[in-house]
Amino acid sequence: MSFNRVEEESFSTTFDIGSLPKHYEFNEFISDEDVESDRDDLPRLVLMGLRGSGKTSIQKVVFQKMSPNETLFIGSNNSMLKDVVNNSAFVNFQICDFPGHFDFTDSEYDVQSILQGCQSLVFVIDAQDAIASALNRLHSVVTKAYKINKNIKFEVFIHKVDGLTEDTKMETQREIHQRANDDLVDSGDEQKIYISFHLTSIYDHSIFEAFSRVVQKMIPHYATLENFLNIIIQTSGIEKAFLYDVKTKIYVATDSSPVDIQSYELCCDMIDVVIDLSNIYGMGQNPGLTNDPAFDDQSSSLIKLNNGTILYLREVCSFLALVCILREDNFEKQRIIDYNFVILRKGIHKLFELKDKEKESIESRNPPSFK
C-alpha cells in the first residue's frame, strides 16, 4: 500500500482545487452533540418498528460510530428521539426515532407535522422474532403515513439476519415481502404505495449498504452525481466508482452498474485504513487542534490486491472521497485518471455552489417570521 500526493497544478492553472470554503456551513466532522436536534428546515428520516427491533442500535452504529457490541447495553426508547446528521451537503437530515409503543392517536407526538416533512420512513422488523405483529404494524404505519404525505418513500429493514443461514434469509425476505404486498392488495393500496425491502445487520456492512440506498433517494441531485461517475469510469478504464461520505461510510452515489457487496466492503475497509493511518501519521491544517481531521484535500491512497485489482482513493472534499476499483493494467494511465478526477471534483464543487444558491433562493422567498 502506498500513499501518493498528486501535483494537480501541472494539469491546468484554471482549476481551483481544494476543500469547500468555510461559508458553505458544512462541518465535515461535526459531532451530534454540537448541533440543534430540533431542525424543522432539514429533510426528515423517520425510524419506526416494534420494541426491541433494533432501531436505536442502527442509528448509533451508522451515524454515531458506536461499536455493535456496545449496543447490547442500549435500553428501549420510551419517547421519540430526535437527532441531526450533518456530515456533509448530501448526508444532512434530521432523524426521528419513534418508540416501539408509538400510536398514531397518541397526542404526545405531533405526527401530522413530523410526517409532512418526512422524505423517508424506515420500518425495522426483527427477522428473528415473530413477524405477524410487525407486519400488522407495518401496514398500519404505511397506510396512515401515506394519507398524510404521499411523497414519503417507504423502506423496510429486515434486521438481525446475521444469525440466519442464507436460505433462511431469502425465505424470510420472500415471506415478509409477499405478506406486506398482500396486505396492501387487501386494502386497495397496492397501486399507490411501494415498499423497498433490505436485509440488514449491524455486525456487517449490510446496514451501511441499505442506508446508502435510503440516503440516495433523499438527494435531489443524485442523477447528476451518477452521471458524473458514469462518465469518469467510461473515460478512465475504471470498473466501479463510489462517492463516499467519509464519516459514515455511506456511499452517496455510484455509477449505474450493479453494486457487488464484496466490492463495497473492500472500499469501506479501505476508508477505515486511510482514516486510521491519517490519524496516526497525518496532520490536519491546524496541528494544534486535537479535533482537526487529518483527512484533507491532499489525501489519497493506492492499494494493490494480489488478484491484480487496484483500489484507488482520492479526496473530493474534506467529507467526501471517491473510491475506484480497476484492473492493474488500466492504472498505467494514472495521469489520465487523475486529470479526469480533477474535472469530476470541480463538477461536484459546482454542484455544491448550485445547492447553496438554491438554499439562498428558498430562504429569500420565505423569510423568517418574527414573533
CSV table of C-alpha atoms in Angstrom, one decimal:
chain,number,residue,atom,x,y,z
A,1,MET,CA,0.0,0.0,0.0
A,2,SER,CA,1.3,3.5,-0.8
A,3,PHE,CA,0.1,7.0,-0.2
A,4,ASN,CA,0.7,9.4,-3.1
A,5,ARG,CA,0.3,13.1,-3.5
A,6,VAL,CA,-0.6,14.2,-7.0
A,7,GLU,CA,0.6,17.5,-8.3
A,8,GLU,CA,-2.7,18.7,-9.8
A,9,GLU,CA,-1.3,22.1,-10.6
A,10,SER,CA,0.5,20.6,-13.6
A,11,PHE,CA,-2.8,19.9,-15.4
A,12,SER,CA,-4.0,23.4,-15.6
A,13,THR,CA,-3.8,26.7,-13.7
A,14,THR,CA,-7.5,27.4,-14.2
A,15,PHE,CA,-8.7,24.8,-11.7
A,16,ASP,CA,-9.4,26.0,-8.2
A,17,ILE,CA,-8.9,22.7,-6.3
A,18,GLY,CA,-9.3,22.2,-2.6
A,19,SER,CA,-11.9,21.6,0.1
A,20,LEU,CA,-15.1,23.6,0.2
A,21,PRO,CA,-14.9,27.1,1.6
A,22,LYS,CA,-16.0,27.5,5.2
A,23,HIS,CA,-19.0,29.6,4.2
A,24,TYR,CA,-20.8,26.5,3.0
A,25,GLU,CA,-21.5,25.8,6.7
A,26,PHE,CA,-21.0,22.1,6.4
A,27,ASN,CA,-18.8,20.9,9.3
A,28,GLU,CA,-17.2,17.7,8.0
A,29,PHE,CA,-16.7,16.0,11.3
A,30,ILE,CA,-19.3,17.6,13.4
A,31,SER,CA,-20.5,15.7,16.5
A,32,ASP,CA,-24.1,15.0,17.2
A,33,GLU,CA,-23.9,16.9,20.4
A,34,ASP,CA,-22.8,20.1,18.7
A,35,VAL,CA,-25.9,20.6,16.6
A,36,GLU,CA,-29.5,21.5,17.3
A,37,SER,CA,-31.6,18.3,17.1
A,38,ASP,CA,-34.9,20.2,16.5
A,39,ARG,CA,-34.3,21.4,13.0
A,40,ASP,CA,-37.5,21.6,11.1
A,41,ASP,CA,-35.9,23.0,8.0
A,42,LEU,CA,-33.9,19.8,7.3
A,43,PRO,CA,-35.1,16.8,5.3
A,44,ARG,CA,-36.5,14.2,7.8
A,45,LEU,CA,-36.0,10.5,8.1
A,46,VAL,CA,-38.3,8.6,10.4
A,47,LEU,CA,-37.4,5.3,12.1
A,48,MET,CA,-40.3,3.1,13.3
A,49,GLY,CA,-40.7,-0.5,14.4
A,50,LEU,CA,-41.7,-2.7,17.3
A,51,ARG,CA,-39.9,-2.5,20.7
A,52,GLY,CA,-36.6,-4.3,20.5
A,53,SER,CA,-36.4,-4.4,16.7
A,54,GLY,CA,-33.1,-2.6,16.7
A,55,LYS,CA,-34.0,0.9,15.5
A,56,THR,CA,-31.8,2.8,18.0
A,57,SER,CA,-28.9,0.4,17.6
A,58,ILE,CA,-28.9,1.0,13.9
A,59,GLN,CA,-28.8,4.8,14.4
A,60,LYS,CA,-26.0,4.5,16.9
A,61,VAL,CA,-23.8,2.2,14.8
A,62,VAL,CA,-24.3,4.0,11.4
A,63,PHE,CA,-24.3,7.7,12.5
A,64,GLN,CA,-22.6,7.8,15.9
A,65,LYS,CA,-19.9,5.1,15.2
A,66,MET,CA,-20.8,3.0,18.2
A,67,SER,CA,-19.4,-0.5,18.3
A,68,PRO,CA,-22.1,-3.1,17.5
A,69,ASN,CA,-21.2,-4.9,20.7
A,70,GLU,CA,-21.9,-1.8,22.8
A,71,THR,CA,-25.4,-1.7,21.5
A,72,LEU,CA,-26.3,-4.6,23.8
A,73,PHE,CA,-26.4,-2.1,26.7
A,74,ILE,CA,-28.9,0.3,25.0
A,75,GLY,CA,-32.3,0.2,26.6
A,76,SER,CA,-35.6,0.6,24.8
A,77,ASN,CA,-36.9,4.1,24.0
A,78,ASN,CA,-39.9,5.4,25.9
A,79,SER,CA,-40.1,8.7,24.0
A,80,MET,CA,-39.3,10.0,20.5
A,81,LEU,CA,-35.6,10.7,20.0
A,82,LYS,CA,-34.5,13.4,17.5
A,83,ASP,CA,-31.0,13.7,16.1
A,84,VAL,CA,-29.4,15.7,13.3
A,85,VAL,CA,-26.9,14.0,10.9
A,86,ASN,CA,-24.9,16.9,9.5
A,87,ASN,CA,-21.8,15.3,8.0
A,88,SER,CA,-21.9,16.9,4.5
A,89,ALA,CA,-24.1,18.7,2.0
A,90,PHE,CA,-25.5,15.3,0.9
A,91,VAL,CA,-25.7,13.5,4.3
A,92,ASN,CA,-27.7,16.3,6.0
A,93,PHE,CA,-31.0,15.4,7.6
A,94,GLN,CA,-33.0,15.0,10.8
A,95,ILE,CA,-33.7,11.5,12.2
A,96,CYS,CA,-36.8,10.9,14.3
A,97,ASP,CA,-36.7,7.6,16.2
A,98,PHE,CA,-40.2,6.7,17.4
A,99,PRO,CA,-40.6,4.3,20.4
A,100,GLY,CA,-41.9,0.8,19.8
A,101,HIS,CA,-45.2,1.5,21.6
A,102,PHE,CA,-46.0,4.6,19.4
A,103,ASP,CA,-49.6,5.0,18.3
A,104,PHE,CA,-50.9,7.5,15.7
A,105,THR,CA,-53.6,8.5,18.1
A,106,ASP,CA,-51.1,9.5,20.8
A,107,SER,CA,-51.4,13.2,21.4
A,108,GLU,CA,-47.8,13.3,22.8
A,109,TYR,CA,-46.4,13.4,19.3
A,110,ASP,CA,-47.2,15.9,16.5
A,111,VAL,CA,-47.4,13.1,13.9
A,112,GLN,CA,-49.0,15.2,11.3
A,113,SER,CA,-46.3,17.8,11.3
A,114,ILE,CA,-43.4,15.2,11.5
A,115,LEU,CA,-44.7,13.1,8.6
A,116,GLN,CA,-45.5,16.1,6.4
A,117,GLY,CA,-41.8,17.0,6.4
A,118,CYS,CA,-40.7,13.4,6.1
A,119,GLN,CA,-38.9,12.2,3.0
A,120,SER,CA,-38.2,8.6,4.0
A,121,LEU,CA,-39.8,6.2,6.5
A,122,VAL,CA,-37.7,3.2,7.6
A,123,PHE,CA,-39.6,0.4,9.4
A,124,VAL,CA,-37.4,-2.1,11.2
A,125,ILE,CA,-38.5,-5.7,11.5
A,126,ASP,CA,-36.7,-8.2,13.8
A,127,ALA,CA,-36.1,-11.2,11.5
A,128,GLN,CA,-35.5,-13.5,14.5
A,129,ASP,CA,-38.8,-12.6,16.2
A,130,ALA,CA,-42.4,-13.4,15.3
A,131,ILE,CA,-43.2,-11.2,12.2
A,132,ALA,CA,-47.0,-11.3,12.3
A,133,SER,CA,-47.4,-8.4,14.7
A,134,ALA,CA,-44.6,-6.5,13.0
A,135,LEU,CA,-46.4,-6.8,9.6
A,136,ASN,CA,-49.7,-5.6,11.1
A,137,ARG,CA,-47.9,-2.6,12.5
A,138,LEU,CA,-46.1,-2.0,9.2
A,139,HIS,CA,-49.4,-2.0,7.2
A,140,SER,CA,-51.0,0.4,9.7
A,141,VAL,CA,-48.0,2.8,9.6
A,142,VAL,CA,-47.6,3.0,5.8
A,143,THR,CA,-51.2,3.4,5.1
A,144,LYS,CA,-51.7,6.2,7.7
A,145,ALA,CA,-48.4,7.9,6.7
A,146,TYR,CA,-49.3,7.8,3.0
A,147,LYS,CA,-52.6,9.6,3.8
A,148,ILE,CA,-50.6,12.4,5.5
A,149,ASN,CA,-47.8,12.6,2.9
A,150,LYS,CA,-48.0,10.9,-0.4
A,151,ASN,CA,-44.3,11.6,-1.2
A,152,ILE,CA,-42.8,9.5,1.6
A,153,LYS,CA,-40.5,6.7,0.4
A,154,PHE,CA,-41.1,3.6,2.5
A,155,GLU,CA,-38.2,1.2,3.4
A,156,VAL,CA,-38.3,-2.0,5.4
A,157,PHE,CA,-35.1,-3.2,7.1
A,158,ILE,CA,-35.4,-7.0,7.8
A,159,HIS,CA,-32.9,-6.7,10.6
A,160,LYS,CA,-30.8,-9.1,12.7
A,161,VAL,CA,-30.2,-11.5,9.9
A,162,ASP,CA,-26.6,-12.2,11.0
A,163,GLY,CA,-27.8,-15.3,12.9
A,164,LEU,CA,-29.7,-16.8,9.9
A,165,THR,CA,-28.5,-19.1,7.1
A,166,GLU,CA,-28.6,-17.8,3.6
A,167,ASP,CA,-31.6,-19.9,2.7
A,168,THR,CA,-33.4,-18.7,5.8
A,169,LYS,CA,-32.6,-15.1,4.9
A,170,MET,CA,-34.1,-15.4,1.5
A,171,GLU,CA,-37.2,-17.3,2.7
A,172,THR,CA,-37.8,-14.6,5.4
A,173,GLN,CA,-37.4,-11.8,3.0
A,174,ARG,CA,-39.8,-13.5,0.5
A,175,GLU,CA,-42.4,-14.2,3.2
A,176,ILE,CA,-42.3,-10.6,4.5
A,177,HIS,CA,-42.4,-9.1,1.0
A,178,GLN,CA,-45.3,-11.3,0.0
A,179,ARG,CA,-47.4,-10.7,3.1
A,180,ALA,CA,-46.8,-7.0,3.1
A,181,ASN,CA,-47.9,-6.7,-0.5
A,182,ASP,CA,-50.9,-9.0,0.2
A,183,ASP,CA,-52.0,-6.6,2.9
A,184,LEU,CA,-51.7,-3.6,0.5
A,185,VAL,CA,-53.8,-5.5,-2.1
A,186,ASP,CA,-56.5,-6.3,0.5
A,187,SER,CA,-56.7,-2.6,1.4
A,188,GLY,CA,-56.6,-1.5,-2.2
A,189,ASP,CA,-53.4,0.4,-1.9
A,190,GLU,CA,-51.1,-1.8,-4.0
A,191,GLN,CA,-51.0,0.7,-6.8
A,192,LYS,CA,-50.3,3.7,-4.6
A,193,ILE,CA,-47.7,2.5,-2.0
A,194,TYR,CA,-44.3,1.0,-3.0
A,195,ILE,CA,-42.1,-0.5,-0.3
A,196,SER,CA,-38.4,-1.4,-0.7
A,197,PHE,CA,-37.0,-4.3,1.4
A,198,HIS,CA,-33.4,-4.7,2.7
A,199,LEU,CA,-31.7,-7.5,4.7
A,200,THR,CA,-29.6,-5.8,7.4
A,201,SER,CA,-27.3,-6.5,10.3
A,202,ILE,CA,-25.2,-4.1,12.4
A,203,TYR,CA,-22.4,-6.8,12.5
A,204,ASP,CA,-21.5,-6.5,8.9
A,205,HIS,CA,-21.7,-3.9,6.1
A,206,SER,CA,-25.2,-4.7,5.1
A,207,ILE,CA,-26.7,-1.9,7.3
A,208,PHE,CA,-24.4,0.7,5.7
A,209,GLU,CA,-25.3,-0.5,2.2
A,210,ALA,CA,-29.0,-0.4,3.0
A,211,PHE,CA,-28.8,3.1,4.5
A,212,SER,CA,-26.8,4.2,1.4
A,213,ARG,CA,-29.8,3.3,-0.8
A,214,VAL,CA,-32.1,5.2,1.6
A,215,VAL,CA,-30.0,8.3,1.6
A,216,GLN,CA,-29.5,8.3,-2.2
A,217,LYS,CA,-33.3,8.7,-2.6
A,218,MET,CA,-33.2,11.8,-0.4
A,219,ILE,CA,-30.5,13.5,-2.6
A,220,PRO,CA,-32.2,15.8,-5.2
A,221,HIS,CA,-29.1,15.9,-7.4
A,222,TYR,CA,-28.4,12.1,-7.3
A,223,ALA,CA,-29.0,11.6,-11.0
A,224,THR,CA,-26.3,14.3,-11.7
A,225,LEU,CA,-23.8,12.6,-9.4
A,226,GLU,CA,-24.5,9.2,-11.0
A,227,ASN,CA,-23.9,10.7,-14.5
A,228,PHE,CA,-20.6,12.2,-13.3
A,229,LEU,CA,-19.4,8.8,-12.1
A,230,ASN,CA,-20.6,7.1,-15.3
A,231,ILE,CA,-18.5,9.5,-17.4
A,232,ILE,CA,-15.4,9.0,-15.3
A,233,ILE,CA,-15.5,5.2,-15.4
A,234,GLN,CA,-16.0,5.3,-19.2
A,235,THR,CA,-13.1,7.6,-19.9
A,236,SER,CA,-10.7,6.2,-17.3
A,237,GLY,CA,-11.0,2.4,-17.6
A,238,ILE,CA,-12.5,2.1,-14.1
A,239,GLU,CA,-14.7,-0.8,-13.3
A,240,LYS,CA,-16.6,0.6,-10.4
A,241,ALA,CA,-16.7,4.0,-8.6
A,242,PHE,CA,-18.2,5.0,-5.2
A,243,LEU,CA,-18.6,8.5,-3.8
A,244,TYR,CA,-18.4,8.0,0.0
A,245,ASP,CA,-19.4,10.1,3.0
A,246,VAL,CA,-16.2,9.5,4.9
A,247,LYS,CA,-17.6,9.6,8.4
A,248,THR,CA,-20.5,7.2,8.0
A,249,LYS,CA,-19.1,5.1,5.1
A,250,ILE,CA,-22.4,5.6,3.3
A,251,TYR,CA,-21.9,5.9,-0.4
A,252,VAL,CA,-24.0,8.9,-1.5
A,253,ALA,CA,-23.6,8.0,-5.2
A,254,THR,CA,-22.2,5.3,-7.5
A,255,ASP,CA,-22.3,4.6,-11.2
A,256,SER,CA,-25.2,2.8,-12.9
A,257,SER,CA,-23.6,-0.7,-12.9
A,258,PRO,CA,-24.8,-3.1,-10.2
A,259,VAL,CA,-23.3,-2.9,-6.8
A,260,ASP,CA,-21.4,-6.0,-5.6
A,261,ILE,CA,-21.5,-6.2,-1.8
A,262,GLN,CA,-17.9,-7.6,-1.7
A,263,SER,CA,-16.6,-4.7,-3.6
A,264,TYR,CA,-18.5,-2.3,-1.4
A,265,GLU,CA,-17.0,-4.0,1.7
A,266,LEU,CA,-13.5,-3.7,0.3
A,267,CYS,CA,-14.0,0.0,-0.3
A,268,CYS,CA,-15.3,0.5,3.2
A,269,ASP,CA,-12.3,-1.3,4.7
A,270,MET,CA,-10.0,0.9,2.6
A,271,ILE,CA,-11.6,4.1,4.0
A,272,ASP,CA,-11.0,2.7,7.5
A,273,VAL,CA,-7.4,2.1,6.8
A,274,VAL,CA,-6.8,5.5,5.3
A,275,ILE,CA,-8.5,7.3,8.2
A,276,ASP,CA,-6.7,5.3,10.8
A,277,LEU,CA,-3.3,5.9,9.2
A,278,SER,CA,-4.0,9.5,8.6
A,279,ASN,CA,-4.9,10.0,12.3
A,280,ILE,CA,-1.6,8.3,13.3
A,281,TYR,CA,0.8,9.8,10.8
A,282,GLY,CA,-1.1,12.7,9.2
A,283,MET,CA,-1.5,16.3,10.3
A,284,GLY,CA,-4.5,18.4,9.9
A,285,GLN,CA,-4.4,22.0,8.7
A,286,ASN,CA,-4.3,23.2,12.3
A,287,PRO,CA,-2.0,20.7,14.1
A,288,GLY,CA,-2.6,22.4,17.5
A,289,LEU,CA,-6.3,21.4,17.4
A,290,THR,CA,-7.0,17.9,18.6
A,291,ASN,CA,-10.3,17.6,16.6
A,292,ASP,CA,-8.8,18.8,13.3
A,293,PRO,CA,-9.3,15.9,10.8
A,294,ALA,CA,-6.1,14.6,9.1
A,295,PHE,CA,-8.2,13.6,6.1
A,296,ASP,CA,-7.8,16.7,3.9
A,297,ASP,CA,-7.6,17.9,0.3
A,298,GLN,CA,-4.2,16.1,-0.2
A,299,SER,CA,-5.4,12.7,1.0
A,300,SER,CA,-5.1,9.8,-1.5
A,301,SER,CA,-4.4,6.1,-1.3
A,302,LEU,CA,-3.5,3.2,-3.6
A,303,ILE,CA,-3.9,-0.4,-2.6
A,304,LYS,CA,-2.9,-3.2,-4.9
A,305,LEU,CA,-4.5,-6.6,-4.3
A,306,ASN,CA,-2.9,-9.9,-5.2
A,307,ASN,CA,-5.6,-10.7,-7.8
A,308,GLY,CA,-4.5,-7.8,-10.0
A,309,THR,CA,-7.1,-5.4,-8.7
A,310,ILE,CA,-6.4,-1.8,-7.6
A,311,LEU,CA,-8.3,0.3,-5.1
A,312,TYR,CA,-7.7,4.0,-5.6
A,313,LEU,CA,-9.0,6.6,-3.2
A,314,ARG,CA,-9.0,10.4,-3.9
A,315,GLU,CA,-10.3,13.1,-1.7
A,316,VAL,CA,-13.2,15.2,-3.2
A,317,CYS,CA,-13.6,17.5,-0.2
A,318,SER,CA,-13.0,17.1,3.5
A,319,PHE,CA,-16.1,14.9,4.0
A,320,LEU,CA,-16.3,13.1,0.6
A,321,ALA,CA,-14.0,10.6,-1.0
A,322,LEU,CA,-14.0,8.9,-4.4
A,323,VAL,CA,-13.0,5.2,-4.3
A,324,CYS,CA,-12.4,3.4,-7.6
A,325,ILE,CA,-11.9,-0.2,-8.4
A,326,LEU,CA,-9.9,-1.0,-11.6
A,327,ARG,CA,-7.5,-3.5,-13.1
A,328,GLU,CA,-3.8,-3.0,-12.7
A,329,ASP,CA,-3.3,-2.8,-16.5
A,330,ASN,CA,-5.7,0.2,-16.7
A,331,PHE,CA,-3.8,2.0,-14.0
A,332,GLU,CA,-0.9,2.5,-16.3
A,333,LYS,CA,-2.8,5.6,-17.5
A,334,GLN,CA,-2.8,7.1,-14.0
A,335,ARG,CA,-2.2,10.6,-15.2
A,336,ILE,CA,-5.4,10.4,-17.4
A,337,ILE,CA,-7.3,9.1,-14.4
A,338,ASP,CA,-6.0,11.9,-12.2
A,339,TYR,CA,-6.9,14.6,-14.8
A,340,ASN,CA,-10.4,13.2,-15.1
A,341,PHE,CA,-10.7,13.2,-11.3
A,342,VAL,CA,-9.8,16.9,-11.2
A,343,ILE,CA,-12.7,17.6,-13.7
A,344,LEU,CA,-15.0,15.4,-11.6
A,345,ARG,CA,-14.1,17.2,-8.4
A,346,LYS,CA,-14.6,20.6,-10.0
A,347,GLY,CA,-18.1,19.5,-11.2
A,348,ILE,CA,-19.1,18.3,-7.7
A,349,HIS,CA,-17.9,21.6,-6.2
A,350,LYS,CA,-20.1,23.4,-8.8
A,351,LEU,CA,-23.0,21.2,-7.6
A,352,PHE,CA,-22.4,22.4,-4.1
A,353,GLU,CA,-22.5,26.0,-5.3
A,354,LEU,CA,-25.8,25.3,-7.1
A,355,LYS,CA,-27.2,23.7,-3.9
A,356,ASP,CA,-26.1,26.7,-1.9
A,357,LYS,CA,-27.8,29.1,-4.3
A,358,GLU,CA,-31.0,27.1,-4.3
A,359,LYS,CA,-31.0,27.3,-0.5
A,360,GLU,CA,-30.5,31.1,-0.5
A,361,SER,CA,-33.3,31.4,-3.1
A,362,ILE,CA,-35.7,29.5,-1.0
A,363,GLU,CA,-34.8,31.4,2.1
A,364,SER,CA,-35.3,34.7,0.3
A,365,ARG,CA,-38.8,33.7,-0.9
A,366,ASN,CA,-39.7,32.5,2.6
A,367,PRO,CA,-38.2,35.0,5.1
A,368,PRO,CA,-38.4,34.0,8.8
A,369,SER,CA,-41.3,35.4,10.7
A,370,PHE,CA,-40.6,37.3,13.9
A,371,LYS,CA,-42.9,36.9,16.9
